[in-house]
Amino acid sequence: MIDIRVRALFKCGSQLLFPLFDKEYPWEILKALPAYIEELIEKGIEGYTAFADGILMGSGATVASTAVIVPPAIIGAGTELRPGAYVRGNVILGENCVVGNSTEIKNSVLLQNVQAPHYNYIGDSILGNGAHLGAGAVCSNLKADQKNVVIHAEKDYATGLRKIGGFIGDHAEIGCGCVLNPGTVVGKNTSVYPLVPLRGCYAENSIVKSATETVPKR
């Protein structure tokens, strides 16, 4: 059985995010995200300063002159927004993340030390600590029929959401050019070969070699 609960995918070491991650399933985090960001920005966060209206930034974070941040957004300490990065509202970036050239993020949470450095799309997704997206890897968040996303694990989970991208566990590695179809779940410490189309749920500590071959890590 593949465990897709929040506690199986992510270790939330940030006190700032404890209330948001106190959920059973990750899509419940996405439902709560807009209101939670609004509350944080309204109250303020110790150690964070206002970069612009509706945007809070931690110490040591850097934003290239050609990067774009649409509020509301929270940028963690030490995080780097490189040239051409596009943060498109309702985004929390944890500490020491990298958002790189032509990478677009919307309605998503990145925990600590996440890297999305080259040509990535991250829509309605959660990326765990130390997760890495290879160049051109994308989290597709809308089905062709535009119906609500259903997570297919040991049973089907009706999320009630029309837009869900990917839930990528701590320290997972997604290869270059991979496409995560809406509602894909990748477990902790799992590595995916380049160019694999991902659909459904993948166990932690695995190697995904192709759409039809997954083996345990040894």
mmCIF file of C-alpha atoms in Angstrom:
data_model
loop_
_atom_site.group_PDB
_atom_site.id
_atom_site.type_symbol
_atom_site.label_atom_id
_atom_site.label_comp_id
_atom_site.label_asym_id
_atom_site.label_seq_id
_atom_site.Cartn_x
_atom_site.Cartn_y
_atom_site.Cartn_z
ATOM 1 C CA MET A 1 0.000 0.000 0.000
ATOM 2 C CA ILE A 2 1.253 3.473 -0.899
ATOM 3 C CA ASP A 3 0.714 5.955 1.937
ATOM 4 C CA ILE A 4 -0.336 9.340 0.539
ATOM 5 C CA ARG A 5 -1.047 11.075 3.840
ATOM 6 C CA VAL A 6 0.718 14.341 4.646
ATOM 7 C CA ARG A 7 2.792 12.809 7.428
ATOM 8 C CA ALA A 8 4.056 10.076 5.091
ATOM 9 C CA LEU A 9 5.174 12.522 2.411
ATOM 10 C CA PHE A 10 6.494 15.542 4.289
ATOM 11 C CA LYS A 11 8.322 16.361 7.497
ATOM 12 C CA CYS A 12 7.242 19.873 8.355
ATOM 13 C CA GLY A 13 10.101 21.336 10.380
ATOM 14 C CA SER A 14 8.832 24.902 10.126
ATOM 15 C CA GLN A 15 6.765 26.242 13.005
ATOM 16 C CA LEU A 16 5.371 28.755 10.542
ATOM 17 C CA LEU A 17 3.728 25.952 8.567
ATOM 18 C CA PHE A 18 2.641 23.594 11.366
ATOM 19 C CA PRO A 19 -1.005 24.746 11.302
ATOM 20 C CA LEU A 20 -1.151 24.425 7.515
ATOM 21 C CA PHE A 21 0.341 20.928 7.477
ATOM 22 C CA ASP A 22 -1.862 19.630 10.288
ATOM 23 C CA LYS A 23 -4.033 17.873 7.718
ATOM 24 C CA GLU A 24 -4.510 14.236 6.763
ATOM 25 C CA TYR A 25 -4.199 14.553 2.992
ATOM 26 C CA PRO A 26 -2.140 17.011 0.925
ATOM 27 C CA TRP A 27 -5.006 18.399 -1.155
ATOM 28 C CA GLU A 28 -6.519 19.652 2.104
ATOM 29 C CA ILE A 29 -3.449 21.883 2.416
ATOM 30 C CA LEU A 30 -4.156 23.394 -0.998
ATOM 31 C CA LYS A 31 -7.742 24.152 0.035
ATOM 32 C CA ALA A 32 -6.516 26.005 3.137
ATOM 33 C CA LEU A 33 -3.560 27.752 1.484
ATOM 34 C CA PRO A 34 -5.065 31.066 0.240
ATOM 35 C CA ALA A 35 -6.675 31.948 3.570
ATOM 36 C CA TYR A 36 -3.564 30.891 5.491
ATOM 37 C CA ILE A 37 -1.255 33.097 3.415
ATOM 38 C CA GLU A 38 -3.643 36.024 3.791
ATOM 39 C CA GLU A 39 -3.633 35.569 7.572
ATOM 40 C CA LEU A 40 0.166 35.426 7.759
ATOM 41 C CA ILE A 41 0.602 38.549 5.664
ATOM 42 C CA GLU A 42 -1.987 40.428 7.695
ATOM 43 C CA LYS A 43 -0.355 39.497 11.035
ATOM 44 C CA GLY A 44 3.248 39.666 9.851
ATOM 45 C CA ILE A 45 5.987 37.117 10.480
ATOM 46 C CA GLU A 46 8.892 37.662 12.853
ATOM 47 C CA GLY A 47 12.122 38.049 10.889
ATOM 48 C CA TYR A 48 10.298 38.773 7.616
ATOM 49 C CA THR A 49 10.039 42.167 5.941
ATOM 50 C CA ALA A 50 7.655 43.551 3.343
ATOM 51 C CA PHE A 51 9.236 43.279 -0.101
ATOM 52 C CA ALA A 52 6.106 44.830 -1.604
ATOM 53 C CA ASP A 53 2.416 44.998 -0.752
ATOM 54 C CA GLY A 54 1.275 41.426 -0.040
ATOM 55 C CA ILE A 55 4.788 39.959 -0.256
ATOM 56 C CA LEU A 56 6.871 39.003 2.793
ATOM 57 C CA MET A 57 10.517 38.023 2.487
ATOM 58 C CA GLY A 58 12.891 36.347 4.936
ATOM 59 C CA SER A 59 16.445 37.447 5.599
ATOM 60 C CA GLY A 60 19.008 36.715 2.912
ATOM 61 C CA ALA A 61 16.451 35.976 0.206
ATOM 62 C CA THR A 62 17.391 37.357 -3.200
ATOM 63 C CA VAL A 63 15.223 38.358 -6.152
ATOM 64 C CA ALA A 64 16.687 38.971 -9.606
ATOM 65 C CA SER A 65 15.613 42.181 -11.311
ATOM 66 C CA THR A 66 13.795 40.205 -14.019
ATOM 67 C CA ALA A 67 11.938 37.910 -11.604
ATOM 68 C CA VAL A 68 8.213 38.591 -11.072
ATOM 69 C CA ILE A 69 6.295 38.056 -7.822
ATOM 70 C CA VAL A 70 2.519 38.447 -7.848
ATOM 71 C CA PRO A 71 1.059 38.729 -4.334
ATOM 72 C CA PRO A 72 0.203 37.160 -2.049
ATOM 73 C CA ALA A 73 3.487 35.371 -1.539
ATOM 74 C CA ILE A 74 5.908 34.475 1.235
ATOM 75 C CA ILE A 75 9.571 33.986 0.344
ATOM 76 C CA GLY A 76 11.677 32.118 2.893
ATOM 77 C CA ALA A 77 15.076 33.119 4.237
ATOM 78 C CA GLY A 78 17.959 32.402 1.881
ATOM 79 C CA THR A 79 15.700 31.555 -1.045
ATOM 80 C CA GLU A 80 16.871 32.635 -4.503
ATOM 81 C CA LEU A 81 14.608 33.807 -7.314
ATOM 82 C CA ARG A 82 16.780 33.773 -10.399
ATOM 83 C CA PRO A 83 16.280 35.747 -13.631
ATOM 84 C CA GLY A 84 12.947 34.992 -15.282
ATOM 85 C CA ALA A 85 11.365 33.325 -12.247
ATOM 86 C CA TYR A 86 7.590 33.876 -12.008
ATOM 87 C CA VAL A 87 5.800 33.487 -8.671
ATOM 88 C CA ARG A 88 2.106 33.845 -9.520
ATOM 89 C CA GLY A 89 0.199 34.284 -6.267
ATOM 90 C CA ASN A 90 -0.757 32.139 -3.257
ATOM 91 C CA VAL A 91 2.754 30.750 -2.947
ATOM 92 C CA ILE A 92 4.854 29.909 0.101
ATOM 93 C CA LEU A 93 8.522 29.238 -0.597
ATOM 94 C CA GLY A 94 10.461 27.732 2.298
ATOM 95 C CA GLU A 95 14.013 28.516 3.302
ATOM 96 C CA ASN A 96 16.954 28.080 0.922
ATOM 97 C CA CYS A 97 14.921 27.213 -2.157
ATOM 98 C CA VAL A 98 15.907 27.925 -5.757
ATOM 99 C CA VAL A 99 13.364 29.102 -8.327
ATOM 100 C CA GLY A 100 15.148 29.464 -11.615
ATOM 101 C CA ASN A 101 14.953 30.670 -15.173
ATOM 102 C CA SER A 102 11.444 30.463 -16.694
ATOM 103 C CA THR A 103 10.094 28.564 -13.680
ATOM 104 C CA GLU A 104 6.477 29.445 -12.849
ATOM 105 C CA ILE A 105 4.822 28.677 -9.512
ATOM 106 C CA LYS A 106 1.215 29.310 -8.462
ATOM 107 C CA ASN A 107 -0.935 28.245 -5.528
ATOM 108 C CA SER A 108 1.793 25.974 -4.174
ATOM 109 C CA VAL A 109 4.005 25.287 -1.170
ATOM 110 C CA LEU A 110 7.699 24.468 -1.369
ATOM 111 C CA LEU A 111 9.249 23.324 1.899
ATOM 112 C CA GLN A 112 12.950 23.820 2.637
ATOM 113 C CA ASN A 113 15.864 23.365 0.206
ATOM 114 C CA VAL A 114 13.646 22.705 -2.815
ATOM 115 C CA GLN A 115 15.191 23.234 -6.244
ATOM 116 C CA ALA A 116 13.196 24.121 -9.350
ATOM 117 C CA PRO A 117 16.010 25.732 -11.316
ATOM 118 C CA HIS A 118 15.218 25.399 -15.022
ATOM 119 C CA TYR A 119 12.006 25.723 -17.056
ATOM 120 C CA ASN A 120 9.648 24.184 -14.500
ATOM 121 C CA TYR A 121 5.912 24.670 -14.005
ATOM 122 C CA ILE A 122 4.561 24.076 -10.500
ATOM 123 C CA GLY A 123 0.814 24.596 -10.289
ATOM 124 C CA ASP A 124 -1.342 23.692 -7.268
ATOM 125 C CA SER A 125 1.392 21.468 -5.875
ATOM 126 C CA ILE A 126 3.401 20.700 -2.748
ATOM 127 C CA LEU A 127 7.119 19.899 -2.923
ATOM 128 C CA GLY A 128 8.811 18.382 0.111
ATOM 129 C CA ASN A 129 12.115 19.188 1.751
ATOM 130 C CA GLY A 130 15.073 18.741 -0.585
ATOM 131 C CA ALA A 131 12.899 17.827 -3.567
ATOM 132 C CA HIS A 132 14.454 18.549 -6.959
ATOM 133 C CA LEU A 133 12.909 19.065 -10.380
ATOM 134 C CA GLY A 134 15.128 18.408 -13.381
ATOM 135 C CA ALA A 135 15.093 20.842 -16.280
ATOM 136 C CA GLY A 136 11.717 21.012 -18.000
ATOM 137 C CA ALA A 137 9.850 18.898 -15.428
ATOM 138 C CA VAL A 138 6.300 20.154 -14.934
ATOM 139 C CA CYS A 139 3.413 19.572 -12.535
ATOM 140 C CA SER A 140 0.375 19.644 -14.808
ATOM 141 C CA ASN A 141 -2.633 20.780 -12.806
ATOM 142 C CA LEU A 142 -5.703 20.585 -15.060
ATOM 143 C CA LYS A 143 -7.264 17.521 -16.673
ATOM 144 C CA ALA A 144 -8.172 17.621 -20.355
ATOM 145 C CA ASP A 145 -11.846 17.146 -19.467
ATOM 146 C CA GLN A 146 -11.529 19.825 -16.724
ATOM 147 C CA LYS A 147 -13.269 17.589 -14.190
ATOM 148 C CA ASN A 148 -12.257 17.414 -10.528
ATOM 149 C CA VAL A 149 -9.043 15.530 -9.849
ATOM 150 C CA VAL A 150 -9.248 12.048 -8.338
ATOM 151 C CA ILE A 151 -6.151 10.578 -6.677
ATOM 152 C CA HIS A 152 -5.712 6.929 -7.656
ATOM 153 C CA ALA A 153 -3.922 5.037 -4.856
ATOM 154 C CA GLU A 154 -5.032 1.840 -3.062
ATOM 155 C CA LYS A 155 -8.457 3.385 -3.538
ATOM 156 C CA ASP A 156 -9.763 6.445 -5.328
ATOM 157 C CA TYR A 157 -9.767 9.725 -3.407
ATOM 158 C CA ALA A 158 -12.167 12.412 -4.607
ATOM 159 C CA THR A 159 -10.387 15.679 -3.861
ATOM 160 C CA GLY A 160 -13.187 18.058 -4.786
ATOM 161 C CA LEU A 161 -10.630 20.238 -6.558
ATOM 162 C CA ARG A 162 -10.523 20.956 -10.272
ATOM 163 C CA LYS A 163 -6.859 21.923 -10.166
ATOM 164 C CA ILE A 164 -4.191 19.772 -8.510
ATOM 165 C CA GLY A 165 -0.650 19.323 -9.761
ATOM 166 C CA GLY A 166 1.788 17.037 -7.966
ATOM 167 C CA PHE A 167 2.575 16.086 -4.384
ATOM 168 C CA ILE A 168 6.300 15.337 -4.284
ATOM 169 C CA GLY A 169 7.683 13.876 -1.068
ATOM 170 C CA ASP A 170 10.818 14.883 0.812
ATOM 171 C CA HIS A 171 14.076 14.374 -1.118
ATOM 172 C CA ALA A 172 12.373 13.032 -4.233
ATOM 173 C CA GLU A 173 14.203 13.572 -7.534
ATOM 174 C CA ILE A 174 12.213 14.188 -10.709
ATOM 175 C CA GLY A 175 14.190 13.719 -13.934
ATOM 176 C CA CYS A 176 14.457 16.197 -16.783
ATOM 177 C CA GLY A 177 11.426 16.506 -19.033
ATOM 178 C CA CYS A 178 9.029 14.544 -16.800
ATOM 179 C CA VAL A 179 5.345 15.462 -16.782
ATOM 180 C CA LEU A 180 3.368 14.841 -13.601
ATOM 181 C CA ASN A 181 -0.240 14.413 -14.656
ATOM 182 C CA PRO A 182 -2.830 16.043 -12.357
ATOM 183 C CA GLY A 183 -2.933 14.384 -8.945
ATOM 184 C CA THR A 184 0.381 12.524 -9.182
ATOM 185 C CA VAL A 185 1.964 11.564 -5.838
ATOM 186 C CA VAL A 186 5.678 10.730 -5.578
ATOM 187 C CA GLY A 187 6.854 9.270 -2.256
ATOM 188 C CA LYS A 188 9.827 10.282 -0.139
ATOM 189 C CA ASN A 189 13.326 9.571 -1.491
ATOM 190 C CA THR A 190 12.008 8.310 -4.815
ATOM 191 C CA SER A 191 13.942 9.018 -8.024
ATOM 192 C CA VAL A 192 12.371 9.274 -11.459
ATOM 193 C CA TYR A 193 14.270 8.786 -14.715
ATOM 194 C CA PRO A 194 14.116 11.580 -17.308
ATOM 195 C CA LEU A 195 11.187 11.862 -19.725
ATOM 196 C CA VAL A 196 8.845 9.600 -17.757
ATOM 197 C CA PRO A 197 5.131 10.521 -17.895
ATOM 198 C CA LEU A 198 3.917 10.156 -14.315
ATOM 199 C CA ARG A 199 0.348 9.228 -13.385
ATOM 200 C CA GLY A 200 -1.037 7.935 -10.111
ATOM 201 C CA CYS A 201 0.998 7.235 -6.955
ATOM 202 C CA TYR A 202 4.569 6.023 -6.516
ATOM 203 C CA ALA A 203 5.936 4.445 -3.340
ATOM 204 C CA GLU A 204 8.704 6.001 -1.276
ATOM 205 C CA ASN A 205 12.311 4.792 -1.674
ATOM 206 C CA SER A 206 11.739 3.695 -5.266
ATOM 207 C CA ILE A 207 13.238 4.216 -8.704
ATOM 208 C CA VAL A 208 10.733 4.962 -11.458
ATOM 209 C CA LYS A 209 12.403 3.828 -14.670
ATOM 210 C CA SER A 210 9.448 4.149 -17.044
ATOM 211 C CA ALA A 211 5.683 4.442 -17.067
ATOM 212 C CA THR A 212 5.470 0.679 -16.488
ATOM 213 C CA GLU A 213 8.577 -0.125 -14.411
ATOM 214 C CA THR A 214 9.197 0.896 -10.791
ATOM 215 C CA VAL A 215 11.739 -0.877 -8.590
ATOM 216 C CA PRO A 216 12.694 -0.487 -4.898
ATOM 217 C CA LYS A 217 15.865 1.425 -4.095
ATOM 218 C CA ARG A 218 18.640 -0.700 -2.635
#
